[in-house]
Amino acid sequence: MTSRPRPDAAAAGSGPVVISVDAMGGDRGPAAVIAGIANSAQKNPDIRFILHGDEAELRRLAAKRLYARHLDGRCTFVNATEIVTMEDKPSQVMRRGQGTSMWSALESVRNKEATVAVSCGNTGALMALSMVRLRKLPGVNRPAIAVLWPSRNPQKFNVMLDVGADIRAEAEDLLQYALMGASYARNGLALSRPRVGLLNVGTEEHKGRPELRSAHDLIEAAAGDTFDFVGFVEGGDIPGERCDVIVTDGFTGNVALKTGEGTASLIGDLLKEAFAYTPLSRIASLLALTSMRRLKKRIDPRRVNGGVFLGLNGTVVKSHGSADSTGVSAAVKLAFRLAQSGFSDRIAARVASAAEQTQDAVAAYESAHAAKDGTNP
Amino acid sequence: MTSRPRPDAAAAGSGPVVISVDAMGGDRGPAAVIAGIANSAQKNPDIRFILHGDEAELRRLAAKRLYARHLDGRCTFVNATEIVTMEDKPSQVMRRGQGTSMWSALESVRNKEATVAVSCGNTGALMALSMVRLRKLPGVNRPAIAVLWPSRNPQKFNVMLDVGADIRAEAEDLLQYALMGASYARNGLALSRPRVGLLNVGTEEHKGRPELRSAHDLIEAAAGDTFDFVGFVEGGDIPGERCDVIVTDGFTGNVALKTGEGTASLIGDLLKEAFAYTPLSRIASLLALTSMRRLKKRIDPRRVNGGVFLGLNGTVVKSHGSADSTGVSAAVKLAFRLAQSGFSDRIAARVASAAEQTQDAVAAYESAHAAKDGTNP
């Protein structure tokens, strides 16, 4: 690989922030990625990039007149000619992915050349590679992907996790998600005491799967100074105001995320149709233009596009595979904010104490249930 | 119980259609229910009601000047003074629910006085009571709740099931949901050959839980003359156009339903805010009024409010607990359409053949896998 910068070029938290970018993995190819980072570079003078992919192609795109004035002197290129496709199985990529732009992008975080990596590529492969190359934080069993979701809360977003890192989650994993999600809400949304809810089909305690009832008791026991636990919440609370962090398994979270996005997208298209329907409504659409743009910005899934992998040594921001330049730019913005706040180090510290809390909580839970005679745990 | 009409008063499919209504179980009490059925009665001269609940209260409400002109002579009252609350456990209601308006409403279907029952009450209790009093259709293992969901398809709605009858579903249950959902789409949405999709976290066949991979093969084998199988679909396809029927377990379906509703509701409120933001946008909102009303009608969850219990001897329409008069009226409209189309009889016939198909498909699936050496089924 050529042009890999030296580790000392990017000490976290001091001066410019370096973001490592997998420029090849998205559905729209490197052109959308370069357009997106140029957009970010224009808005933010403190940002630098390490771009991984077909070096000649990336240099050509970055040299375009529209982008060069923002990117000139702020990009390092690492040649990685292979691409992880959306069809590649994670296991294949783990075995034979060394030459890919995705692997290379993670390598820059592993080597401390950058503090955060961004990729639009295959989620399963990215998570599998991240687990192998960055490794799980001590005390974490299953890493999770957390997203920000437009909500009725004052901070305008809720955190939901896991949205697809792992389709399974035991009660202990759900407890870890609660602790990691609360930490993300404190750092990413500046909430001093986030309220955590556990996703279920009903808010009554007798409802739902057995592992959810156990997780309920574990999270309740772990709540305290750093977060509140509001108990079970329902799908309607994900965009709601009952809590700030929604905890669920990766299967359910992934379906909820995509259902919400699909519903928002359908409504947006129907709204456009409604405005085009009559001459009066076409005039109305002109008068309402700025208000509608504000609304669109508020709920546009591309603007809350970055999912964050939690529970690893280093931060990875996963953007939508279909992300356009706006989506890439949103993911880069999130990566910058997390890198600048020293989130990677903070969450490592948090999870280290969380691991103790988890063990304490599990022990407390088990001894409490051992004390009851004949009660099902 | 008083005033119970004779069974011969409501032969299905001939003349007026009789709907049995649990008037007490919703969050908004009987006033919202009476307002809703009065609305339905006004629009539809062929509809009759059997109203179950506090007879004195129901007679008083129905006699209000606003409602009496639509309801006069079209209601029968059955006194049932007890109410199933949202907090009651299904098991309690099954043992001690004889005096409740919910039990009574189902009894009218069991006795063939009505072909469809409508309730806004506790879903778990309503499903448990329906199972005990109406019994499952021969060949059905787990009944399901199906909802209509606004979509990009020409028929404007997709069918999703199960949305909460049972939080578990084995591969064979998912196959039955596919068959019942396809039947509902044929009868309720007039689609001659509905396209069925199986909800998963990715469309690649290797993704997802093991029971989903088995269900994929079972449904694929059962597809043929009466429906097509498009394979795995994702959350974004629920409001999409890739398929007409989305099959999933009741836990995932319930979360998806409530997430979609919550998202639509949040966007609606933000839209109102956006229109109120500037003088120009307030003028715009006046000009766009009829277009916005059309849009609202298209996506208002209250207007596709009725969930239908499939797989029982008789049809039960479950309305939202929080349904207002518009919601109750939508549920009654759906109940009327299903009653008039003879849906209960049709689906019984369909499921009888489906049961055979299920057995054939399972047998074919098992023999196919037994034939492979060492392959995991």
Tab-separated table of N, CA and C in Angstrom, chain A residues 176-232:
chain	number	residue	atom	x	y	z
A	176	GLN	N	-25.838	-4.674	28.342
A	176	GLN	CA	-24.672	-3.950	27.802
A	176	GLN	C	-25.099	-2.883	26.797
A	177	TYR	N	-26.088	-3.213	25.977
A	177	TYR	CA	-26.587	-2.211	25.018
A	177	TYR	C	-27.114	-0.990	25.772
A	178	ALA	N	-27.824	-1.256	26.882
A	178	ALA	CA	-28.365	-0.150	27.678
A	178	ALA	C	-27.238	0.753	28.172
A	179	LEU	N	-26.161	0.133	28.667
A	179	LEU	CA	-25.043	0.908	29.217
A	179	LEU	C	-24.307	1.656	28.105
A	180	MET	N	-24.067	0.974	26.967
A	180	MET	CA	-23.358	1.621	25.854
A	180	MET	C	-24.223	2.713	25.218
A	181	GLY	N	-25.516	2.439	25.091
A	181	GLY	CA	-26.422	3.420	24.499
A	181	GLY	C	-26.535	4.662	25.371
A	182	ALA	N	-26.577	4.457	26.688
A	182	ALA	CA	-26.636	5.602	27.605
A	182	ALA	C	-25.362	6.434	27.477
A	183	SER	N	-24.215	5.752	27.321
A	183	SER	CA	-22.940	6.462	27.164
A	183	SER	C	-22.935	7.268	25.865
A	184	TYR	N	-23.426	6.673	24.795
A	184	TYR	CA	-23.501	7.371	23.508
A	184	TYR	C	-24.420	8.595	23.612
A	185	ALA	N	-25.542	8.439	24.311
A	185	ALA	CA	-26.477	9.562	24.468
A	185	ALA	C	-25.842	10.685	25.292
A	186	ARG	N	-25.034	10.323	26.286
A	186	ARG	CA	-24.353	11.360	27.068
A	186	ARG	C	-23.347	12.109	26.215
A	187	ASN	N	-22.549	11.363	25.414
A	187	ASN	CA	-21.503	11.998	24.599
A	187	ASN	C	-22.034	12.598	23.303
A	188	GLY	N	-22.913	11.871	22.629
A	188	GLY	CA	-23.369	12.311	21.306
A	188	GLY	C	-24.506	13.310	21.370
A	189	LEU	N	-25.366	13.198	22.411
A	189	LEU	CA	-26.529	14.089	22.504
A	189	LEU	C	-26.451	15.019	23.716
A	190	ALA	N	-25.347	14.927	24.465
A	190	ALA	CA	-25.130	15.812	25.613
A	190	ALA	C	-26.263	15.727	26.642
A	191	LEU	N	-26.772	14.509	26.865
A	191	LEU	CA	-27.796	14.312	27.903
A	191	LEU	C	-27.095	13.831	29.170
A	192	SER	N	-27.270	14.537	30.265
A	192	SER	CA	-26.521	14.175	31.466
A	192	SER	C	-27.056	12.885	32.086
A	193	ARG	N	-28.329	12.625	31.902
A	193	ARG	CA	-28.943	11.467	32.541
A	193	ARG	C	-29.992	10.880	31.601
A	194	PRO	N	-29.539	10.181	30.550
A	194	PRO	CA	-30.488	9.677	29.556
A	194	PRO	C	-31.462	8.656	30.158
A	195	ARG	N	-32.664	8.644	29.592
A	195	ARG	CA	-33.682	7.674	30.012
A	195	ARG	C	-33.666	6.510	29.025
A	196	VAL	N	-33.493	5.304	29.547
A	196	VAL	CA	-33.380	4.105	28.716
A	196	VAL	C	-34.688	3.319	28.771
A	197	GLY	N	-35.155	2.839	27.603
A	197	GLY	CA	-36.331	1.973	27.542
A	197	GLY	C	-35.992	0.678	26.821
A	198	LEU	N	-36.658	-0.406	27.214
A	198	LEU	CA	-36.420	-1.720	26.609
A	198	LEU	C	-37.606	-2.051	25.696
A	199	LEU	N	-37.328	-2.268	24.404
A	199	LEU	CA	-38.398	-2.450	23.417
A	199	LEU	C	-39.112	-3.789	23.595
A	200	ASN	N	-40.450	-3.722	23.632
A	200	ASN	CA	-41.252	-4.935	23.826
A	200	ASN	C	-42.575	-4.743	23.097
A	201	VAL	N	-43.441	-5.767	23.130
A	201	VAL	CA	-44.734	-5.641	22.458
A	201	VAL	C	-45.798	-5.046	23.355
A	202	GLY	N	-45.502	-4.842	24.626
A	202	GLY	CA	-46.476	-4.215	25.504
A	202	GLY	C	-45.722	-3.625	26.670
A	203	THR	N	-46.308	-2.664	27.338
A	203	THR	CA	-45.584	-2.045	28.436
A	203	THR	C	-45.830	-2.758	29.763
A	204	GLU	N	-46.762	-3.726	29.759
A	204	GLU	CA	-46.992	-4.467	30.998
A	204	GLU	C	-45.850	-5.460	31.188
A	205	GLU	N	-45.477	-5.637	32.451
A	205	GLU	CA	-44.281	-6.429	32.700
A	205	GLU	C	-44.432	-7.902	32.381
A	206	HIS	N	-45.665	-8.402	32.306
A	206	HIS	CA	-45.815	-9.837	32.064
A	206	HIS	C	-45.732	-10.198	30.584
A	207	LYS	N	-45.673	-9.187	29.727
A	207	LYS	CA	-45.665	-9.459	28.287
A	207	LYS	C	-44.264	-9.736	27.761
A	208	GLY	N	-44.186	-10.324	26.599
A	208	GLY	CA	-42.920	-10.428	25.889
A	208	GLY	C	-42.150	-11.700	26.157
A	209	ARG	N	-41.002	-11.793	25.487
A	209	ARG	CA	-40.180	-12.993	25.550
A	209	ARG	C	-39.447	-13.089	26.886
A	210	PRO	N	-39.114	-14.311	27.304
A	210	PRO	CA	-38.476	-14.487	28.618
A	210	PRO	C	-37.197	-13.661	28.783
A	211	GLU	N	-36.334	-13.594	27.721
A	211	GLU	CA	-35.066	-12.866	27.875
A	211	GLU	C	-35.320	-11.379	28.107
A	212	LEU	N	-36.475	-10.882	27.637
A	212	LEU	CA	-36.794	-9.478	27.873
A	212	LEU	C	-37.172	-9.227	29.323
A	213	ARG	N	-37.850	-10.197	29.927
A	213	ARG	CA	-38.196	-10.034	31.345
A	213	ARG	C	-36.928	-10.043	32.200
A	214	SER	N	-35.978	-10.932	31.858
A	214	SER	CA	-34.706	-10.946	32.596
A	214	SER	C	-33.948	-9.644	32.386
A	215	ALA	N	-33.885	-9.192	31.117
A	215	ALA	CA	-33.159	-7.956	30.813
A	215	ALA	C	-33.781	-6.780	31.559
A	216	HIS	N	-35.101	-6.776	31.665
A	216	HIS	CA	-35.806	-5.721	32.400
A	216	HIS	C	-35.256	-5.603	33.813
A	217	ASP	N	-35.141	-6.752	34.480
A	217	ASP	CA	-34.679	-6.734	35.870
A	217	ASP	C	-33.203	-6.332	35.957
A	218	LEU	N	-32.382	-6.816	35.000
A	218	LEU	CA	-30.951	-6.481	35.006
A	218	LEU	C	-30.734	-4.983	34.796
A	219	ILE	N	-31.427	-4.411	33.816
A	219	ILE	CA	-31.224	-2.988	33.514
A	219	ILE	C	-31.749	-2.134	34.667
A	220	GLU	N	-32.876	-2.562	35.219
A	220	GLU	CA	-33.435	-1.841	36.371
A	220	GLU	C	-32.424	-1.789	37.521
A	221	ALA	N	-31.758	-2.920	37.741
A	221	ALA	CA	-30.778	-2.975	38.830
A	221	ALA	C	-29.547	-2.122	38.530
A	222	ALA	N	-29.189	-1.983	37.234
A	222	ALA	CA	-27.982	-1.240	36.857
A	222	ALA	C	-28.216	0.264	36.762
A	223	ALA	N	-29.476	0.686	36.645
A	223	ALA	CA	-29.771	2.115	36.539
A	223	ALA	C	-29.375	2.807	37.830
A	224	GLY	N	-29.015	4.083	37.698
A	224	GLY	CA	-28.602	4.790	38.904
A	224	GLY	C	-28.151	6.184	38.562
A	225	ASP	N	-26.885	6.488	38.892
A	225	ASP	CA	-26.390	7.847	38.700
A	225	ASP	C	-26.323	8.270	37.244
A	226	THR	N	-26.007	7.316	36.361
A	226	THR	CA	-25.688	7.713	34.993
A	226	THR	C	-26.858	7.617	34.026
A	227	PHE	N	-27.875	6.837	34.336
A	227	PHE	CA	-29.072	6.808	33.485
A	227	PHE	C	-30.286	6.342	34.281
A	228	ASP	N	-31.466	6.692	33.754
A	228	ASP	CA	-32.715	6.198	34.325
A	228	ASP	C	-33.257	5.083	33.444
A	229	PHE	N	-34.025	4.175	34.032
A	229	PHE	CA	-34.659	3.112	33.260
A	229	PHE	C	-36.170	3.301	33.338
A	230	VAL	N	-36.811	3.475	32.180
A	230	VAL	CA	-38.261	3.708	32.180
A	230	VAL	C	-39.037	2.414	31.993
A	231	GLY	N	-38.330	1.269	31.873
A	231	GLY	CA	-39.026	-0.008	31.709
A	231	GLY	C	-39.280	-0.336	30.253
A	232	PHE	N	-40.311	-1.158	30.007
A	232	PHE	CA	-40.634	-1.547	28.636
A	232	PHE	C	-41.229	-0.370	27.858
